mmCIF file of C-alpha atoms and ligand atoms in Angstrom:
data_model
loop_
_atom_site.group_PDB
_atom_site.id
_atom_site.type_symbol
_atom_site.label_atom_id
_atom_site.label_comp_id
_atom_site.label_asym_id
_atom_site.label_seq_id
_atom_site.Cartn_x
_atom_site.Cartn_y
_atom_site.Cartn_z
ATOM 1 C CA UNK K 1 0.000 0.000 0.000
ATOM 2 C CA UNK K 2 1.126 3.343 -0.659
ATOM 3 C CA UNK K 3 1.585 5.057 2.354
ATOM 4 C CA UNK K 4 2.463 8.589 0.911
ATOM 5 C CA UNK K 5 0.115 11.739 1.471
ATOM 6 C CA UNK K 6 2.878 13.283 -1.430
ATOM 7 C CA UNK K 7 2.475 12.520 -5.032
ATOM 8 C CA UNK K 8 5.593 11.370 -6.311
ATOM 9 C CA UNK K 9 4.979 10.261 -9.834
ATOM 10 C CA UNK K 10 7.160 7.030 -11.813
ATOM 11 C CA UNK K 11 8.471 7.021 -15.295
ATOM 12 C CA UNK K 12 10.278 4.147 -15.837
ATOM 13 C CA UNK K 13 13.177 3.526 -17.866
ATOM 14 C CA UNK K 14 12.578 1.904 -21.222
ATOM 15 C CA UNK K 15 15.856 0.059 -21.038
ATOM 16 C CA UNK K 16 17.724 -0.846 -17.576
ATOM 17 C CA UNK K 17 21.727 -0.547 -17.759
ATOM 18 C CA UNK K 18 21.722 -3.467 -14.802
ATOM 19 C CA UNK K 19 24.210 -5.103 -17.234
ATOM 20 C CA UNK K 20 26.518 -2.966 -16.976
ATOM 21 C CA UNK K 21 27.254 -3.450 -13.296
ATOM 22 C CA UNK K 22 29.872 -5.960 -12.686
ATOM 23 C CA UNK K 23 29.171 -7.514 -9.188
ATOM 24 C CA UNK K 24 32.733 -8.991 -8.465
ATOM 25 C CA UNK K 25 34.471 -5.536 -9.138
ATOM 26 C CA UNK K 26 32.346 -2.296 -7.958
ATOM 27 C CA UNK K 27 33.885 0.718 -7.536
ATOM 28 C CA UNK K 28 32.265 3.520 -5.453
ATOM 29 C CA UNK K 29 30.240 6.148 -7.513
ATOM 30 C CA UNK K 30 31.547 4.743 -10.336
ATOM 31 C CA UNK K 31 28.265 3.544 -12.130
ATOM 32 C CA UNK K 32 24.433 4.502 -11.062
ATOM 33 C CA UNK K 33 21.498 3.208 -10.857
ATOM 34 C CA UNK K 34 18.503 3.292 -13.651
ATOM 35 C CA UNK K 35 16.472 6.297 -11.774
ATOM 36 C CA UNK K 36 16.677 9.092 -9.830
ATOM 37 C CA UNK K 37 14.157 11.023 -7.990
ATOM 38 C CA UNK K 38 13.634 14.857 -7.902
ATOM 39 C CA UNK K 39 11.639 17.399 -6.627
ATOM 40 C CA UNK K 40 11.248 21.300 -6.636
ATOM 41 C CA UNK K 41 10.382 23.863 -3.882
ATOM 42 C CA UNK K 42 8.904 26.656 -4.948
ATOM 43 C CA UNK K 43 6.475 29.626 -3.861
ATOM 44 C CA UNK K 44 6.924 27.604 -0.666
ATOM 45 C CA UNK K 45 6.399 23.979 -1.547
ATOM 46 C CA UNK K 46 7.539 20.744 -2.645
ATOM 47 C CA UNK K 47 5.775 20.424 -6.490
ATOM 48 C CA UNK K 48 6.812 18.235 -9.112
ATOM 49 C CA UNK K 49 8.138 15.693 -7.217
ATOM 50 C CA UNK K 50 8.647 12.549 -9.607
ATOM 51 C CA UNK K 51 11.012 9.317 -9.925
ATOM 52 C CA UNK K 52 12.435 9.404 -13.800
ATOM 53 C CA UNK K 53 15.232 7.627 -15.238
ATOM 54 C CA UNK K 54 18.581 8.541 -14.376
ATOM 55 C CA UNK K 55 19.920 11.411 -16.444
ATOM 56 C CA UNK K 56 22.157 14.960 -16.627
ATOM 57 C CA UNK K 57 20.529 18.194 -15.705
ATOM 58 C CA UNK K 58 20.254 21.199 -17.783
ATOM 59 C CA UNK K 59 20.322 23.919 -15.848
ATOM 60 C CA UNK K 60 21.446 28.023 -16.542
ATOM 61 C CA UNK K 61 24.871 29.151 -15.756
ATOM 62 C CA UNK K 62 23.500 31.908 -13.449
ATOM 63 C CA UNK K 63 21.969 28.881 -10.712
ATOM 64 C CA UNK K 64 22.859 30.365 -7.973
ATOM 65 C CA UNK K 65 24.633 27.158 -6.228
ATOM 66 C CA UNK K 66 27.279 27.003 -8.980
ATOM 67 C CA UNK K 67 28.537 30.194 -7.706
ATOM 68 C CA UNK K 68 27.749 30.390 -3.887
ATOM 69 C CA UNK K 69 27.362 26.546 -3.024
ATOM 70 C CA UNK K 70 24.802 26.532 -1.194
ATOM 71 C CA UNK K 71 24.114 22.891 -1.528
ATOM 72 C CA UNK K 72 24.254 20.055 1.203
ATOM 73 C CA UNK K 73 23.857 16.276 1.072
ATOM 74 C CA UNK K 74 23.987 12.970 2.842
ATOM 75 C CA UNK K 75 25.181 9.280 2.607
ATOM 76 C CA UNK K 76 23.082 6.638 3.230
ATOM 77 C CA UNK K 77 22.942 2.456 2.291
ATOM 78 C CA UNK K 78 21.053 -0.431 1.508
ATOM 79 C CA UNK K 79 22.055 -3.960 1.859
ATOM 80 C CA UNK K 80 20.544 -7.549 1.755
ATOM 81 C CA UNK K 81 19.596 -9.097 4.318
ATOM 82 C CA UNK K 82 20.063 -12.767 5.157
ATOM 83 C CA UNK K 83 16.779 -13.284 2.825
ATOM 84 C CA UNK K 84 18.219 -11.598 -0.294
ATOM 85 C CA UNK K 85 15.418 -8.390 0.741
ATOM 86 C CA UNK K 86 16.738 -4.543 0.428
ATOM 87 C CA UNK K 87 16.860 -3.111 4.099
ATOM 88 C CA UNK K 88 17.949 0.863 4.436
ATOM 89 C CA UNK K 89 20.327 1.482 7.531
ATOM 90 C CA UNK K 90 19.023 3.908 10.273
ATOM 91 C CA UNK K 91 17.650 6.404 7.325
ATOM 92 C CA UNK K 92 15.704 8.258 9.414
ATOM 93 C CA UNK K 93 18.728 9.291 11.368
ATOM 94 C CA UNK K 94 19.824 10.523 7.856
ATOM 95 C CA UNK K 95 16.668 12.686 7.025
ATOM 96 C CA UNK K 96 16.582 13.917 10.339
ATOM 97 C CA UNK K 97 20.380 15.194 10.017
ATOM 98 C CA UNK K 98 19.314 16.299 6.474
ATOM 99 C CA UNK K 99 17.298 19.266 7.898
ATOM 100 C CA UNK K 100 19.562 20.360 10.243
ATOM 101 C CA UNK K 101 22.035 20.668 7.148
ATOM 102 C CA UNK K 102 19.420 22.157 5.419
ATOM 103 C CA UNK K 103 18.438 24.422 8.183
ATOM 104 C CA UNK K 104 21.697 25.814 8.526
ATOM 105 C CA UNK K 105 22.530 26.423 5.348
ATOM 106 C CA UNK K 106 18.930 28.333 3.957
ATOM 107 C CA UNK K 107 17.684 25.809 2.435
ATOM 108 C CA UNK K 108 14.253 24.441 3.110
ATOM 109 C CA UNK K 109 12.934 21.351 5.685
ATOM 110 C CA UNK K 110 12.301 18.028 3.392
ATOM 111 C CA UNK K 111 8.919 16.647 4.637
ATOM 112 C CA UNK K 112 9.179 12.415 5.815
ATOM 113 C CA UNK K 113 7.040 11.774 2.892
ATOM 114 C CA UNK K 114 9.308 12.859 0.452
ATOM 115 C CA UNK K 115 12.678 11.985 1.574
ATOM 116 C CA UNK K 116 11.909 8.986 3.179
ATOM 117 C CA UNK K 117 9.180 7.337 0.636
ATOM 118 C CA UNK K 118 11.202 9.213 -1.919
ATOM 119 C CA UNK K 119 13.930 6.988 -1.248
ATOM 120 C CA UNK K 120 11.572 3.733 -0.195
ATOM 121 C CA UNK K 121 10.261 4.245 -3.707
ATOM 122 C CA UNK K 122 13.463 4.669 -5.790
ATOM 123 C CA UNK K 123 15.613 1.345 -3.961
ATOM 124 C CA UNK K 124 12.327 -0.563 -4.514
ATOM 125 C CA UNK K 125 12.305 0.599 -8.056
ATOM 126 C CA UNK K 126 15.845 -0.195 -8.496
ATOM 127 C CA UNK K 127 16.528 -3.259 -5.981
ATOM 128 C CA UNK K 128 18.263 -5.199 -8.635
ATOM 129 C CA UNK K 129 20.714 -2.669 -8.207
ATOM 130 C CA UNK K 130 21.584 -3.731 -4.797
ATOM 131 C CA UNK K 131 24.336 -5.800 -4.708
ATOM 132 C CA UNK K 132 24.750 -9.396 -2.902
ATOM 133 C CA UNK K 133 28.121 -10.171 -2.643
ATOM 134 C CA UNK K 134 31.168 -9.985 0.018
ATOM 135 C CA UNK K 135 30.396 -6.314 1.698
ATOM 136 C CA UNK K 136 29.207 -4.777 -0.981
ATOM 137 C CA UNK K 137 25.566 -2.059 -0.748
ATOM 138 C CA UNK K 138 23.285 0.440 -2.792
ATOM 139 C CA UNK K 139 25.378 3.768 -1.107
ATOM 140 C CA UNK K 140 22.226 6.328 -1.285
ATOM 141 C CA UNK K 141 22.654 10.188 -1.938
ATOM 142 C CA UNK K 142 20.126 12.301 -1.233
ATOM 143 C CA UNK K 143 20.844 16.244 -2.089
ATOM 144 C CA UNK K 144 19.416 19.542 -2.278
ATOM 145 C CA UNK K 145 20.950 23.132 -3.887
ATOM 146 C CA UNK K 146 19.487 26.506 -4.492
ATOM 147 C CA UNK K 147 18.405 26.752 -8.205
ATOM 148 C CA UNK K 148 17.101 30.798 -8.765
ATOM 149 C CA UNK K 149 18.558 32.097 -11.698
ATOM 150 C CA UNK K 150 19.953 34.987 -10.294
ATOM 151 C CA UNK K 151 23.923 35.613 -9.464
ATOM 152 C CA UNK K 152 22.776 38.498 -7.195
ATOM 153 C CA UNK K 153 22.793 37.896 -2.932
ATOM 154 C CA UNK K 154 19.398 37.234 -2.009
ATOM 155 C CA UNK K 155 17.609 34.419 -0.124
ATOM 156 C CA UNK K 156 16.782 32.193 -2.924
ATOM 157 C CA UNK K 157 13.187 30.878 -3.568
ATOM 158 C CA UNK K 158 13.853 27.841 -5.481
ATOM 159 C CA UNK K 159 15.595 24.801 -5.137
ATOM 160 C CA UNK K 160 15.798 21.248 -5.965
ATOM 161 C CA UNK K 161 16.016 18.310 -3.621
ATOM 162 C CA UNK K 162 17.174 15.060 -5.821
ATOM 163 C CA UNK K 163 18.371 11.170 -4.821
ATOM 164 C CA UNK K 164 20.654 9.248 -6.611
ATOM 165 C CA UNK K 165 21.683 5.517 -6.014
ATOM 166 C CA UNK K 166 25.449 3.685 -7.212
ATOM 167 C CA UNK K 167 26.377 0.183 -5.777
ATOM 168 C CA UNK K 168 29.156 0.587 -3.678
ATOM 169 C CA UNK K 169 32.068 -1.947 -2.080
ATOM 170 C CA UNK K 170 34.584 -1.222 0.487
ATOM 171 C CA UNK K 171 35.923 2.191 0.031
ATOM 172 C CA UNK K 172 39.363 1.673 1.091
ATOM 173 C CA UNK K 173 41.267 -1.861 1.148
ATOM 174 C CA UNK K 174 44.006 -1.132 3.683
ATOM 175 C CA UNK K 175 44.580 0.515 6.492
ATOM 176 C CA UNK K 176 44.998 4.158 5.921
ATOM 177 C CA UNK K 177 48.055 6.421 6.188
ATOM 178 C CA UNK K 178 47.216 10.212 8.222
ATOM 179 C CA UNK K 179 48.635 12.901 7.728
ATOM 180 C CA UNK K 180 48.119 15.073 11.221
ATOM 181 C CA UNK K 181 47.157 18.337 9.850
ATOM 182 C CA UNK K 182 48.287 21.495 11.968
ATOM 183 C CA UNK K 183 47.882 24.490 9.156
ATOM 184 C CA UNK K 184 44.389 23.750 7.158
ATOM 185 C CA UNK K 185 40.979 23.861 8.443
ATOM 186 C CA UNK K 186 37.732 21.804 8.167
ATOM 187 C CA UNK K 187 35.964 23.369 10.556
ATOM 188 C CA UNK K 188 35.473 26.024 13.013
ATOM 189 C CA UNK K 189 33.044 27.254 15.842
ATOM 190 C CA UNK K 190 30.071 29.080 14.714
ATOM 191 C CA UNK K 191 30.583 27.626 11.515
ATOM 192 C CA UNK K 192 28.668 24.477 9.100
ATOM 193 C CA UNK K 193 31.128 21.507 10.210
ATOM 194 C CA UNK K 194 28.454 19.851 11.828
ATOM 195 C CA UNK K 195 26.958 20.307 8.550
ATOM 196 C CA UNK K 196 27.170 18.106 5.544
ATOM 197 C CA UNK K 197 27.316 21.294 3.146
ATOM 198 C CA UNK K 198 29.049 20.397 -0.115
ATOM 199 C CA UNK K 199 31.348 23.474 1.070
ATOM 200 C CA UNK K 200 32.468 21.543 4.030
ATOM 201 C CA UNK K 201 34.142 18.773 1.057
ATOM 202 C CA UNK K 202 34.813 21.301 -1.161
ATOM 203 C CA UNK K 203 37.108 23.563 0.640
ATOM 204 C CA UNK K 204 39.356 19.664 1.661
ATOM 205 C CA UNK K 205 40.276 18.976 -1.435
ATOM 206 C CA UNK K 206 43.156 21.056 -1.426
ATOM 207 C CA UNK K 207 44.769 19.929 1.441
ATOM 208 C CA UNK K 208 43.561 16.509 0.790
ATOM 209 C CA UNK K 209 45.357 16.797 -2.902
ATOM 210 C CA UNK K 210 48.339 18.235 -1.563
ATOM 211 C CA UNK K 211 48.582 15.156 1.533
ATOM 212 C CA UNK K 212 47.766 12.731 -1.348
ATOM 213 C CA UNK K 213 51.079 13.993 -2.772
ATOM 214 C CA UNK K 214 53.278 13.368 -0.262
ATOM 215 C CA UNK K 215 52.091 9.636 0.214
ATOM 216 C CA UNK K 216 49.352 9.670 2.838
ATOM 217 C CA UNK K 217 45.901 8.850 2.331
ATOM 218 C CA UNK K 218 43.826 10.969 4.428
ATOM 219 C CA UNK K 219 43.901 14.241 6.679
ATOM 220 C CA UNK K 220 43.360 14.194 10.161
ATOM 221 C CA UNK K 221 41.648 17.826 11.040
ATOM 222 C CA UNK K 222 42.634 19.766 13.951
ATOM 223 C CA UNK K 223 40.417 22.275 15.944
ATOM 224 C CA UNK K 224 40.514 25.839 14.183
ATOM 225 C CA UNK K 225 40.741 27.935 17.492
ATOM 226 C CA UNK K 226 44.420 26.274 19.012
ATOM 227 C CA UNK K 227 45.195 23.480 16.280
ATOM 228 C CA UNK K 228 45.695 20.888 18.937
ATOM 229 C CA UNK K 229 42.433 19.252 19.428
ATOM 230 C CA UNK K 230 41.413 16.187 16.928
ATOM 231 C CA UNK K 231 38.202 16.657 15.064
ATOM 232 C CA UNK K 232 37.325 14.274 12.031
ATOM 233 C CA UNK K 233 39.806 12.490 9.689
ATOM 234 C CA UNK K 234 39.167 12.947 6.186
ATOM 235 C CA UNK K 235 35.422 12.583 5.479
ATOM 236 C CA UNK K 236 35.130 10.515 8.521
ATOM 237 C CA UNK K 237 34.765 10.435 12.692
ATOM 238 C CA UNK K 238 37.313 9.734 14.475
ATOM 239 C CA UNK K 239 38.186 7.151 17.242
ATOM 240 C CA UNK K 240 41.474 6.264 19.097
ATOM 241 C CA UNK K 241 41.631 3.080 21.339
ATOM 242 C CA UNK K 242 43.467 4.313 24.386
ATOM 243 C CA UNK K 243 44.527 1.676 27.308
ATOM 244 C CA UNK K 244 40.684 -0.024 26.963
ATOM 245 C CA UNK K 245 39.209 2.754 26.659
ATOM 246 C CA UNK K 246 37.580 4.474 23.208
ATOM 247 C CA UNK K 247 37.870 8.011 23.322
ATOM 248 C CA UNK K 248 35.983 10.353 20.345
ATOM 249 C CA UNK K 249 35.864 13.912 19.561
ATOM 250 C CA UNK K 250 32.530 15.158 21.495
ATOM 251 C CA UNK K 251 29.611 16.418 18.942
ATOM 252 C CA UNK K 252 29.187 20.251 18.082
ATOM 253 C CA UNK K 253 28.881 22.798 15.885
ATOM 254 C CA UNK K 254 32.648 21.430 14.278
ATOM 255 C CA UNK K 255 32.003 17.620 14.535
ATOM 256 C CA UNK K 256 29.522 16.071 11.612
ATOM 257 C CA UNK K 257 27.342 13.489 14.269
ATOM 258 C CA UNK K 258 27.533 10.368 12.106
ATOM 259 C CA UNK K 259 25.276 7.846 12.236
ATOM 260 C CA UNK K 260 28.079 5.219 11.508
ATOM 261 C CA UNK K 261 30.038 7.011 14.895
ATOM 262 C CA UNK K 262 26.661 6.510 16.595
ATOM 263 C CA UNK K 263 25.905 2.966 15.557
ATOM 264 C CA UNK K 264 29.567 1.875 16.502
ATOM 265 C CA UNK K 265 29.258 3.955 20.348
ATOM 266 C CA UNK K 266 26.314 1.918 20.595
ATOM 267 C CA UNK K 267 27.512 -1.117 20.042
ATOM 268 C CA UNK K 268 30.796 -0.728 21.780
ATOM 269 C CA UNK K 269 28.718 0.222 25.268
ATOM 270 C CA UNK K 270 26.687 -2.824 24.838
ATOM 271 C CA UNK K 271 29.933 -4.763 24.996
ATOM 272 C CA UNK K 272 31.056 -3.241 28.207
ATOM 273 C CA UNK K 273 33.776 -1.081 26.012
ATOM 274 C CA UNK K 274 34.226 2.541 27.957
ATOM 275 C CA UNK K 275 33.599 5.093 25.536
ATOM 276 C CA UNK K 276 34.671 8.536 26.512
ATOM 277 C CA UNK K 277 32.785 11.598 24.112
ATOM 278 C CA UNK K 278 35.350 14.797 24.774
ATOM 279 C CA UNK K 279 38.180 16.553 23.859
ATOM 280 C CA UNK K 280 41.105 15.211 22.873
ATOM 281 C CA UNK K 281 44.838 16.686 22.091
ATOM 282 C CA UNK K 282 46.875 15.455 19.669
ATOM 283 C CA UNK K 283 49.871 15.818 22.493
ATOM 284 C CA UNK K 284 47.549 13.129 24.236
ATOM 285 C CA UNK K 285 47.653 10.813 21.667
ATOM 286 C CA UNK K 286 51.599 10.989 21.198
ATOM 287 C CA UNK K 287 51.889 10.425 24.979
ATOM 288 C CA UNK K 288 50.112 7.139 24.814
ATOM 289 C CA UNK K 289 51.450 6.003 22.011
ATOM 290 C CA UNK K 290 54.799 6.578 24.160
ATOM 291 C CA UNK K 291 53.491 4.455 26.758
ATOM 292 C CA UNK K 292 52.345 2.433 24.596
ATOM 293 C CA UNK K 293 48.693 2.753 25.431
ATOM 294 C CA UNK K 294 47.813 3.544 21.830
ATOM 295 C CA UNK K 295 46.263 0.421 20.771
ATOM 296 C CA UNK K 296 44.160 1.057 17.501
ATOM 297 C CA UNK K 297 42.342 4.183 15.745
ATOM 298 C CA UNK K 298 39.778 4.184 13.404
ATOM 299 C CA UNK K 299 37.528 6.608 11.157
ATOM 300 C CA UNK K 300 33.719 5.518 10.594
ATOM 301 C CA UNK K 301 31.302 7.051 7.723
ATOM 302 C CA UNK K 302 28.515 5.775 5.694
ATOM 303 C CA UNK K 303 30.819 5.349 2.565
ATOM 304 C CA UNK K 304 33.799 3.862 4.624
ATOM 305 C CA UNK K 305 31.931 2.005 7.403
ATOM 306 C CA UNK K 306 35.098 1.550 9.842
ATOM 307 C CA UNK K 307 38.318 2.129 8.678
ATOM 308 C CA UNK K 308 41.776 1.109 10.335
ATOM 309 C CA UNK K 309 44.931 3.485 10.958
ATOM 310 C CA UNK K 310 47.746 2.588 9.868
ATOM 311 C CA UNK K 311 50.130 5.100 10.863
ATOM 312 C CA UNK K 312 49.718 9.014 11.934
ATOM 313 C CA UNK K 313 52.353 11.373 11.005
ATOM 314 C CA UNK K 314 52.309 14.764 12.923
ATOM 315 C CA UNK K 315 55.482 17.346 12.730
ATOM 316 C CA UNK K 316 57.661 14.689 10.618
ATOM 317 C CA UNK K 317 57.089 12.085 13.230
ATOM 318 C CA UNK K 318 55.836 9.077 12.448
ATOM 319 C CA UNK K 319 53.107 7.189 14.955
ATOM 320 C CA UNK K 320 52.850 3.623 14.176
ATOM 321 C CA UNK K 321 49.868 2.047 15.204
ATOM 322 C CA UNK K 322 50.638 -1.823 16.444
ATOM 323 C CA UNK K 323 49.700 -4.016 13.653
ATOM 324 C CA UNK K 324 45.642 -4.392 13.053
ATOM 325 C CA UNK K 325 46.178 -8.038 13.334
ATOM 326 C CA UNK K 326 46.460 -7.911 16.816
ATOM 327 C CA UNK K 327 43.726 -5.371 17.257
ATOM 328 C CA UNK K 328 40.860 -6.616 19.162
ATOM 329 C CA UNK K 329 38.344 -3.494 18.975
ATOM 330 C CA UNK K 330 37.906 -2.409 15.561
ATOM 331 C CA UNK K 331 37.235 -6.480 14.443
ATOM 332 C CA UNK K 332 35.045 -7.183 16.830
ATOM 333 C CA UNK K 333 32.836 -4.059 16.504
ATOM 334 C CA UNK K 334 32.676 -3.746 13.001
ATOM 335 C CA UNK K 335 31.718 -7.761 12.780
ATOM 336 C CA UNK K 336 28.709 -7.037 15.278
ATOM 337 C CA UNK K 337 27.683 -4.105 12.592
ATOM 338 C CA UNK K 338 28.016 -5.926 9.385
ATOM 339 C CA UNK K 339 26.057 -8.870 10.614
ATOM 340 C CA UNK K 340 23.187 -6.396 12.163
ATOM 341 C CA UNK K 341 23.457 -4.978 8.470
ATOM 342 C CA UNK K 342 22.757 -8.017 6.220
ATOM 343 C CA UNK K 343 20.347 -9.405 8.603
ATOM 344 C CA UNK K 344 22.446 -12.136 10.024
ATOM 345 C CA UNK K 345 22.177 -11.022 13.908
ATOM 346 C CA UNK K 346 19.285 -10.114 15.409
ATOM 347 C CA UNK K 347 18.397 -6.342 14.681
ATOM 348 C CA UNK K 348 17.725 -5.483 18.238
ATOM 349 C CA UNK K 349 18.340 -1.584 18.197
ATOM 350 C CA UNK K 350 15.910 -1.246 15.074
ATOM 351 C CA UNK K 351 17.820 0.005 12.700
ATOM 352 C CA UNK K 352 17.146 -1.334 9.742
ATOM 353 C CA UNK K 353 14.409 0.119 7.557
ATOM 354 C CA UNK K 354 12.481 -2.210 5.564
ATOM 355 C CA UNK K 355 11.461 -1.619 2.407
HETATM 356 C C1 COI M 401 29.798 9.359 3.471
HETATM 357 O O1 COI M 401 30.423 8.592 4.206
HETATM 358 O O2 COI M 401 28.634 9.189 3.118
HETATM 359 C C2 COI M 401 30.469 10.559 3.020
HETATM 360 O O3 COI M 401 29.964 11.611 3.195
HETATM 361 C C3 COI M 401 31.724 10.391 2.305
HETATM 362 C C4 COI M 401 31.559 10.840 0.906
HETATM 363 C C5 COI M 401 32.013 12.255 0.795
HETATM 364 C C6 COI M 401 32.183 9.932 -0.068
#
């Protein structure tokens, strides 16, 4: 039964490109699925909404978010469960953070019945397009931009709130190599870091280009007031096993409040793991790592799930984390969340989102 109160028409695609996907070798955002989903708010309301097969935009160069980005967006997935069904994790977590985004950055609130059927809509349109194999998922992105035609500073009237779907496997397939970043900023108080504003990824390319070049794969962000405090590490929270206890930037207006982080806090307190929300210095983490009390550290995101450390370099020095072999949290935890994902442990949180 359809539960919506919104009209959101379907036109099908006359020919599906499902061949195309090769299910032993997906790359992230590499291919798409067959449809999209988009929507216009104008005079103020959602009109137009409609699912339609996946295709470019046309659009006039004076849109306003191609010169002042005001644009924000999110990261969600689907997997299989242990009965082959499509099953959306913790989405409503994901809308909800969606309007604070959108909130903050002018843009306006996207009701349940379009971002959430929306979305129920499009994976059930295109479930063959979630994949089955090895950790593999349908990675989700919903987004939203200001469309007036008008390169003047105004509040804009118009914009367009879209979804797109790609299959997705593991986003990086080692450990990853940080590069402790004490000059660049992602964030800063009174600012959008809590915020997934395209701005926010944007404006870390540079660095992220430039730390590329020198051999590491991702940035570990520092506070923007005193440079010593850690934030988020690439596109990703951040967590650092210390002694046996897990220790995470706290949330605020600098720290994006993942669902991934919250999911893995979650299940860390159910198994007895301290967790400790709150500052932390980077001069904190060299001292345990000199005592050796630095065990493991990990980044979590929809797109990455939980990634491993490697090694952290911060004024030429070189941190080496002991080898993930040996590591105890980050295996444990992240088998307890894929199994919750593709329904082969019991889902007893609720967060999976059937379709
Ligand atoms: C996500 O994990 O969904 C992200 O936002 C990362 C993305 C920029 C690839």
């Amino acid at each position: 039964m359809d539960v919506s109160t919104f009209e959101i028409s379907v036109r099908k695609t006359e020919l599906s490109r499902i061949n195309q996907l090769d299910q032993d070798n997906i790359q992230f955002g590499k291919i798409y699925s067959d449809h999209m989903l988009q929507a216009y708010h104008e005079n103020g309301e959602w009109q137009n909404a409609e699912i339609l097969p996946y295709g470019n935009l046309s659009m006039s160069p004076a849109t306003s978010f191609f010169h002042y980005g005001q644009a924000i967006f999110e990261g969600i997935k689907a997997y299989r469960d242990a009965d082959g069904k499509p099953v959306i994790f913790r989405p409503y977590e994901n809308w909800k953070r969606f309007n604070r985004s959108a909130e903050r950055l002018g843009l306006p609130y996207v009701p349940e019945e379009l971002f959430m059927d929306g979305m129920r809509k499009l994976v059930d349109l295109d479930s063959a397009w979630v994949p089955s194999k090895g950790q593999t998922s349908l990675y989700i992105r919903p987004f939203m931009m200001a469309v007036d035609e008008f390169i003047g500073i105004k509040p804009t009237t118009k914009f367009l709130f879209m979804i797109i779907t790609c299959p997705a496997g593991p986003y990086y397939d080692k450990p990853v190599s940080i590069y402790v970043d004490d000059k660049y900023v992602r964030a800063f108080p009174g600012g959008i870091g809590y915020t997934k504003a395209a701005g926010n990824y944007g404006a870390s390319m540079y660095p992220m280009t430039e730390v590329r070049k020198m051999g590491y794969d991702q940035i570990l962000w520092m506070d923007g007031v005193e440079h010593k405090y850690v934030q988020e590490i690439g596109t990703m929270n951040v967590f650092f096993v210390l002694g046996d206890t897990v220790v995470t930037p706290e949330l605020g207006d600098t720290i994006l409040e993942g669902v991934t982080r919250d999911s893995v806090i979650t299940l860390l307190r159910d198994k007895g793991i301290k967790v400790e929300e709150r500052q932390l210095s980077i001069d904190e983490i060299v001292a345990a790592h000199e005592a050796g009390e630095l065990k493991e550290a990990f980044g979590t995101g929809t797109a990455a799930s939980i990634s491993s450390i490697a090694d952290l370099t911060y004024k030429g020095k070189k941190i080496e984390l002991p080898s993930v072999e040996n590591w105890t949290v980050v295996p444990s935890v992240l088998q307890e969340l894929n199994a919750i994902r593709y329904g082969k442990q019991e889902d007893r949180h609720n967060w999976l989102y059937r379709i």
